[in-house]
Coordinates of C-alpha atoms in Angstrom, one line a residue:
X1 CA -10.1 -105.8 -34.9
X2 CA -12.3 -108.0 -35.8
X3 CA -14.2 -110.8 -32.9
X4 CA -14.5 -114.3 -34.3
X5 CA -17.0 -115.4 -32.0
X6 CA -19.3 -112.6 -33.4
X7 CA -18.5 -113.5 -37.1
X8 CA -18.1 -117.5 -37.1
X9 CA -17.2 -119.3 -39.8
X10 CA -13.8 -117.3 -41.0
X11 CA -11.8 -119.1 -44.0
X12 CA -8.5 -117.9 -43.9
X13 CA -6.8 -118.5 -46.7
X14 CA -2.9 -119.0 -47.6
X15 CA -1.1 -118.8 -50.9
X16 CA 2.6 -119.6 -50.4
X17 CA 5.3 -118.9 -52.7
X18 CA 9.2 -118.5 -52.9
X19 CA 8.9 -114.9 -52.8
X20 CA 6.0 -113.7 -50.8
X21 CA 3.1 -115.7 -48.8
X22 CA 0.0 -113.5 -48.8
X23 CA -2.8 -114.6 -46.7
X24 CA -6.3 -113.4 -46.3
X25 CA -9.6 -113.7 -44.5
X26 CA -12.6 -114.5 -45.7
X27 CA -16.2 -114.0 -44.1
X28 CA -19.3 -117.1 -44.4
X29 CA -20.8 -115.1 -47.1
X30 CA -17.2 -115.1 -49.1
X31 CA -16.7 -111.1 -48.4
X32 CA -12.7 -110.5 -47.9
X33 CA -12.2 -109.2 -44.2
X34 CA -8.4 -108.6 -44.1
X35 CA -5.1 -109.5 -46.3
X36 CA -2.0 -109.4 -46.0
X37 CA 1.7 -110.6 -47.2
X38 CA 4.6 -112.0 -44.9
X39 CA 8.1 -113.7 -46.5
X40 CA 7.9 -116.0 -48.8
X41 CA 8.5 -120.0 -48.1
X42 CA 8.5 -123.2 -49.9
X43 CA 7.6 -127.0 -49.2
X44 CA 10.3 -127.8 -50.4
X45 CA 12.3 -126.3 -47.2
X46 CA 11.0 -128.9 -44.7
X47 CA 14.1 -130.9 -45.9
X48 CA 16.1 -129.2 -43.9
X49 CA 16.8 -128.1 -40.6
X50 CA 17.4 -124.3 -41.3
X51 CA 14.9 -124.5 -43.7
X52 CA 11.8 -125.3 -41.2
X53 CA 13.4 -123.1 -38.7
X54 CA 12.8 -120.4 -41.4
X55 CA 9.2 -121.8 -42.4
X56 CA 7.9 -121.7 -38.6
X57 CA 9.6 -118.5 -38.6
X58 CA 7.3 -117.1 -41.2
X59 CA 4.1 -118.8 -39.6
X60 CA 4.8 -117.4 -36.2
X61 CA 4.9 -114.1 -38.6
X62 CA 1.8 -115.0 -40.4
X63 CA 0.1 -116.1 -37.3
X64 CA 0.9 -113.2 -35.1
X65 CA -1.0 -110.7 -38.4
X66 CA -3.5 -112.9 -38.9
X67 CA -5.1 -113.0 -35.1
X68 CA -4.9 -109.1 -34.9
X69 CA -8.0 -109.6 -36.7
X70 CA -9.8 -112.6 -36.2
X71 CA -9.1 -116.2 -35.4
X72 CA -9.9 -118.4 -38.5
X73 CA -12.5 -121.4 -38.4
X74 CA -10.5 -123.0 -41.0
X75 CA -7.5 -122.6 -43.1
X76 CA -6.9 -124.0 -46.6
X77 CA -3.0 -123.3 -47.4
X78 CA -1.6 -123.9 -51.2
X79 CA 2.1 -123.8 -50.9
X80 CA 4.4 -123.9 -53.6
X81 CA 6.8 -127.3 -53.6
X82 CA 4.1 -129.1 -51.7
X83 CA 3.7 -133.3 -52.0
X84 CA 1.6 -134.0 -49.9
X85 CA 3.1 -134.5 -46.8
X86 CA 2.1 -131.3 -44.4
X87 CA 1.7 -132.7 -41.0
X88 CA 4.3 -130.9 -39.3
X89 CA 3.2 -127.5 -40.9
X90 CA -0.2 -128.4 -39.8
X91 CA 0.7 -128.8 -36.4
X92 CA 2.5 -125.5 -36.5
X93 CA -0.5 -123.6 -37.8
X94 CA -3.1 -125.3 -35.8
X95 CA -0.5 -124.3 -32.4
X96 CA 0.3 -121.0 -33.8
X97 CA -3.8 -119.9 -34.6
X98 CA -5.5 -121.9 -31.7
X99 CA -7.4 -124.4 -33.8
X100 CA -7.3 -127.7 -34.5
X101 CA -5.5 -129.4 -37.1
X102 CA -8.6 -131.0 -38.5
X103 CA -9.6 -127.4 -39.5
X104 CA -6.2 -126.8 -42.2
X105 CA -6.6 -128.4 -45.2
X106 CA -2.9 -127.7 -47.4
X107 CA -2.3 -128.7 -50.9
X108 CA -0.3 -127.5 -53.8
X109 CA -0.4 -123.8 -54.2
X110 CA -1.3 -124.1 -58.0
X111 CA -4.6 -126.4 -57.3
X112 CA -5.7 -122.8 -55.4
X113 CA -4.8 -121.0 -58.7
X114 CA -6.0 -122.8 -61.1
X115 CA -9.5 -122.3 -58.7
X116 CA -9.3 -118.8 -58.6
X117 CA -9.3 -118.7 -62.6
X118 CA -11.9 -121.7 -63.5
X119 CA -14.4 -124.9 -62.3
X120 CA -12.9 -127.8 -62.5
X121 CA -12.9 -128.9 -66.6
X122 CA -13.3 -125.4 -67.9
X123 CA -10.1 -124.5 -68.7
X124 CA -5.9 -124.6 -68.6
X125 CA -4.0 -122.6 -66.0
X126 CA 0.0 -121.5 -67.2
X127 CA 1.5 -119.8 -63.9
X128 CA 4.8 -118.4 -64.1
X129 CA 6.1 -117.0 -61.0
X130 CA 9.4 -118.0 -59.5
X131 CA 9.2 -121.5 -61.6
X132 CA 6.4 -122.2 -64.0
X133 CA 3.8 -124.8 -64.9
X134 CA 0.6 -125.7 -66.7
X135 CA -2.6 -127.4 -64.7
X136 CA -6.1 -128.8 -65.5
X137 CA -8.0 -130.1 -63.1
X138 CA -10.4 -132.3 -64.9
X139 CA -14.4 -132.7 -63.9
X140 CA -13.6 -135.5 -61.6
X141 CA -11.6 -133.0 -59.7
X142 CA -8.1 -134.9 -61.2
X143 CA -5.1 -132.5 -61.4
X144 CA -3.0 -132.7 -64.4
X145 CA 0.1 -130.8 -64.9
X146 CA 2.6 -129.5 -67.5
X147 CA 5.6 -128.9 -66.1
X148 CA 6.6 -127.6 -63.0
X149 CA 9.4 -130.4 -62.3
X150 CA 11.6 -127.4 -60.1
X151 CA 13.9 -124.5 -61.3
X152 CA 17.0 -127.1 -61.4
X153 CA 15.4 -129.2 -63.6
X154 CA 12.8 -126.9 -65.4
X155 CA 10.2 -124.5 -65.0
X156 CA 11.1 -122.5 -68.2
X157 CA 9.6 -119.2 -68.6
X158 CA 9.5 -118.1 -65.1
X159 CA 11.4 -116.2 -63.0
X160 CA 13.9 -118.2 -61.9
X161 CA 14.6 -119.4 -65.4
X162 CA 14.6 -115.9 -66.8
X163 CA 17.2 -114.7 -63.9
X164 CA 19.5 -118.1 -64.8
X165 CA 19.0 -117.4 -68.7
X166 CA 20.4 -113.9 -68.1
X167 CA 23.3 -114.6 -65.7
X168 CA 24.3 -117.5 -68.2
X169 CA 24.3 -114.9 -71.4
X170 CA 26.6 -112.5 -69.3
X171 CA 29.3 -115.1 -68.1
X172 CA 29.0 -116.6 -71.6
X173 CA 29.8 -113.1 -73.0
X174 CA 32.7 -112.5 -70.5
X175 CA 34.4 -115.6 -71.3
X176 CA 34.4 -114.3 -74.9
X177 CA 35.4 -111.3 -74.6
X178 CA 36.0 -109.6 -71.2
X179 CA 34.1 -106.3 -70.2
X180 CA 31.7 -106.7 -72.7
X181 CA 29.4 -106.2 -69.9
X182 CA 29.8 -102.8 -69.5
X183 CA 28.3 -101.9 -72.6
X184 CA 25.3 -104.1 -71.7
X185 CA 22.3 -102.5 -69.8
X186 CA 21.0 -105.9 -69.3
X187 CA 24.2 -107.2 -67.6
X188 CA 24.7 -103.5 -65.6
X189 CA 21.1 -104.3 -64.3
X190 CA 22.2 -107.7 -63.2
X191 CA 25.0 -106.5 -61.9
X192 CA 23.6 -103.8 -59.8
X193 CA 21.1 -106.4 -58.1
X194 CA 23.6 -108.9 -57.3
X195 CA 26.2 -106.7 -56.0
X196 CA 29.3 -106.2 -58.3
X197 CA 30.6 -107.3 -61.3
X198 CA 33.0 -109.7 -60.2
X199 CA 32.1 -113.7 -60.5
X200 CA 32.1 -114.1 -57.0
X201 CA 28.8 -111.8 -56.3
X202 CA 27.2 -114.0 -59.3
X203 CA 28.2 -117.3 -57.7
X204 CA 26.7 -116.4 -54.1
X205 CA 23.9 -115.0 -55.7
X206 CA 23.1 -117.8 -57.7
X207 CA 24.2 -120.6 -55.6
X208 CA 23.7 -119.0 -52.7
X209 CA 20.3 -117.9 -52.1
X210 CA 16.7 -119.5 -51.9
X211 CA 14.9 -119.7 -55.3
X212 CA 12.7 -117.1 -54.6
X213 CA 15.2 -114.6 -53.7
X214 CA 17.4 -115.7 -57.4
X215 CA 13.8 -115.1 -58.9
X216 CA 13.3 -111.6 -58.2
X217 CA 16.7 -110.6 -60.7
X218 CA 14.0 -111.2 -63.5
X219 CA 12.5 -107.9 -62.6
X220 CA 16.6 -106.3 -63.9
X221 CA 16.2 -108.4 -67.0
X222 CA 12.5 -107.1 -67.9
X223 CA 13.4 -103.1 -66.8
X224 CA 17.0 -103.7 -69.7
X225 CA 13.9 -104.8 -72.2
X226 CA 14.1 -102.2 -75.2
X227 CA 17.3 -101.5 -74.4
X228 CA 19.5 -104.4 -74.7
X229 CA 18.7 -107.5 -77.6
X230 CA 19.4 -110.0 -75.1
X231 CA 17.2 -109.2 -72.8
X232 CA 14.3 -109.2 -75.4
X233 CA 15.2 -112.3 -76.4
X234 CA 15.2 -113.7 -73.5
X235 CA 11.6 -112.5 -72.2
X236 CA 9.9 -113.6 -75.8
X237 CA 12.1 -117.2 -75.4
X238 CA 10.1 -117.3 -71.8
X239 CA 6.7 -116.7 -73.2
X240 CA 7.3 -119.4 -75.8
X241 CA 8.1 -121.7 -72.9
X242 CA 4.6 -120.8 -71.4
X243 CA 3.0 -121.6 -74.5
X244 CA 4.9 -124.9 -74.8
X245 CA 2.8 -125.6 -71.4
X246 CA -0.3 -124.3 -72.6
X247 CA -0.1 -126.4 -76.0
X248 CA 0.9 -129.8 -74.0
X249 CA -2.2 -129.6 -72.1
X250 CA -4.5 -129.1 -75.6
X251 CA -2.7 -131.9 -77.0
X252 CA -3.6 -134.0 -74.4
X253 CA -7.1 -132.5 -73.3
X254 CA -8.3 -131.1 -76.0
X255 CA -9.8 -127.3 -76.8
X256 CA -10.3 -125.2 -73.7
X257 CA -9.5 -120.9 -72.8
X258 CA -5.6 -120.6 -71.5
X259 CA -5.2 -118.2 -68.4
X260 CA -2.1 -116.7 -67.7
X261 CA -1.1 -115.7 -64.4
X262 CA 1.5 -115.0 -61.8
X263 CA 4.4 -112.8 -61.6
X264 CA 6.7 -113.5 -63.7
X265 CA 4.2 -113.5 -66.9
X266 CA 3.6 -110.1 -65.6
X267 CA 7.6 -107.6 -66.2
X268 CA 6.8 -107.4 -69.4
X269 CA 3.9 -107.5 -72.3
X270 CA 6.3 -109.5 -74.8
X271 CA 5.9 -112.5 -72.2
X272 CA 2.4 -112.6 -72.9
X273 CA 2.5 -111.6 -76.7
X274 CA 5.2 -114.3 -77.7
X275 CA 3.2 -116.9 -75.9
X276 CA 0.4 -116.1 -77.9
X277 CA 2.0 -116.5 -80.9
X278 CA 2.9 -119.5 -79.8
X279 CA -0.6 -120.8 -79.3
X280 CA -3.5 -122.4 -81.5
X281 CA -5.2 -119.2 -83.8
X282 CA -8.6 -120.1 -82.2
X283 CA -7.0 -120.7 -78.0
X284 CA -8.8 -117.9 -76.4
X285 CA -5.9 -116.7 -74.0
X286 CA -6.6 -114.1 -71.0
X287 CA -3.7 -112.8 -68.6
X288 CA -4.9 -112.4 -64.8
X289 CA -4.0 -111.0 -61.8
X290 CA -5.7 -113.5 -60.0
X291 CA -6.0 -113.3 -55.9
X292 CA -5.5 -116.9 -55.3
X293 CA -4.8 -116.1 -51.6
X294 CA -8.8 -114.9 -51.7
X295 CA -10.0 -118.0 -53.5
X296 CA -8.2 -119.9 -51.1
X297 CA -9.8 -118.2 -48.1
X298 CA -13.3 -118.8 -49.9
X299 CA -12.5 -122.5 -50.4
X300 CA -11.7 -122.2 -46.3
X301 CA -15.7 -121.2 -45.4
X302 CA -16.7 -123.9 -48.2
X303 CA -14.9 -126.4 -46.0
X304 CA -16.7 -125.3 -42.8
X305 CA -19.8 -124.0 -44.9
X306 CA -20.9 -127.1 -47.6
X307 CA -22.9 -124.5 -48.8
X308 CA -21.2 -121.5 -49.8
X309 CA -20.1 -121.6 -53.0
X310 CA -16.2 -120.0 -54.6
X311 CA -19.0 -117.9 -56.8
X312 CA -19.4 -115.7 -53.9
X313 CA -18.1 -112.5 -54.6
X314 CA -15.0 -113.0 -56.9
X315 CA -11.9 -114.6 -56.4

């Protein structure tokens, strides 16, 4: 375990999404000390009352790992669904770790990816995990965005979308001819993860459960790819929707390198390929596994260290 008063100046860094929160500490001179994941959790869950009994839940959770190593000097937190108003899960965090609220600076979890992929102007992020969206965040340090409106509105191409694509084929399927699923291994995988073939363990599956939770039945629709036509359609229908993102920022923007990143764009290389395809001949495009929980650590010391700079070491 490491002792914070001998190693001042730890960034701990949090990136929050609706399937898995990983956190991570990060030393003055940007070198990763310790990571970790706890459950996933949403902004968007402060709404309601069961819903920030389950978000302190998870800090206490995130809290309790975090100090078995060190107690952080700051904390900068991107959390998925976030608007701006974090007061209450500062408080938490500041109780929970020992430090003043002062020291957490929260924001949108994509403003921490697009950092961990480029300096401000240099490029277009597309992240596609449980929903999806496109960001720029100009010179002046101005986000811009693509998307990203929420799964019931949106977010086509990730994984929520891909999950509500696949469901929707299925039932569509069953009203037309009933059984049909059993000759489908995309609607057998579907199935399987949801619980039984009856509408019932679809309807409290889809209606149900968080977002994050309906998300994860992507990875049943990307194992059936090769296997059933549906499913293939559906992944290269998602990477086209990732493009769409990618091609309304150059519209408005202007020439830049697309990154790709985030779970979803990851279950399967015909995400990635049919978004391509979709692009500009000349769009230099570049998939990621990006470790925005790091970046977001390093952007921790920079707030206590002016100095330091998210070049240290890499994201």
């Amino acid at each position: 375990m490491l002792n914070s008063s001998a190693h001042p100046g730890i960034g701990l860094g949090i990136d929050a999404g609706g399937t898995q929160t990983r956190w991570a500490l990060a030393a003055p001179d940007g070198a990763i000390l310790a990571e970790g994941t706890v459950a996933g959790l949403s902004a968007l869950q402060m709404s309601k009352p069961d819903g920030r009994a389950s978000v302190r839940a998870t800090f206490i959770e995130l809290a309790r790992a975090v100090l078995q190593h060190a107690q952080p000097a700051s904390v900068r937190a991107g959390l998925t669904g976030f608007g701006g108003e974090g007061a209450q899960m500062t408080a938490w965090l500041a109780e929970l770790l020992g430090i003043e609220p002062t020291a957490i600076a929260m924001c949108n979890d994509i403003d921490i990816a697009y950092r961990a992929s480029f300096a401000p102007g240099e490029g277009y992020l597309v992240y596609a995990g449980t929903g999806s969206i496109g960001a720029f965040i100009d010179s002046d340090g101005t986000f811009h965005r693509a998307g990203g409106r929420g799964v019931v509105l949106d977010d086509g191409g990730g994984g929520f979308w891909i999950a509500r694509a696949a469901l929707r084929h299925i039932w569509r399927r069953e009203d037309e001819a009933p059984g049909s699923w059993e000759s489908s291994p995309m609607a057998r995988a579907v199935f399987e993860h949801v619980g039984g073939s009856d509408w019932a363990f679809s309807r409290q599956f889809i209606y149900g459960q968080e977002r994050g939770e309906v998300g994860k039945l992507a990875l049943a629709v990307a194992a059936s790819a090769g296997q059933d036509p549906a499913a293939d359609a559906i992944l290269l229908e998602a990477g086209r929707e990732l493009g769409r993102l990618a091609n309304a920022l150059l519209r408005r923007f202007g020439p830049r390198p697309v990154a790709l990143a985030g779970r979803a764009a990851e279950l399967h290389p015909s995400i990635a390929a049919s978004m391509r395809a979709s692009l500009p001949p000349d769009t230099l495009l570049t998939q990621t596994a990006m470790r925005a929980h790091h970046a977001a650590a390093r952007l921790a010391v920079a707030d206590s260290h002016p100095a330091f700079s998210l070049s240290n070491g890499q994201p």
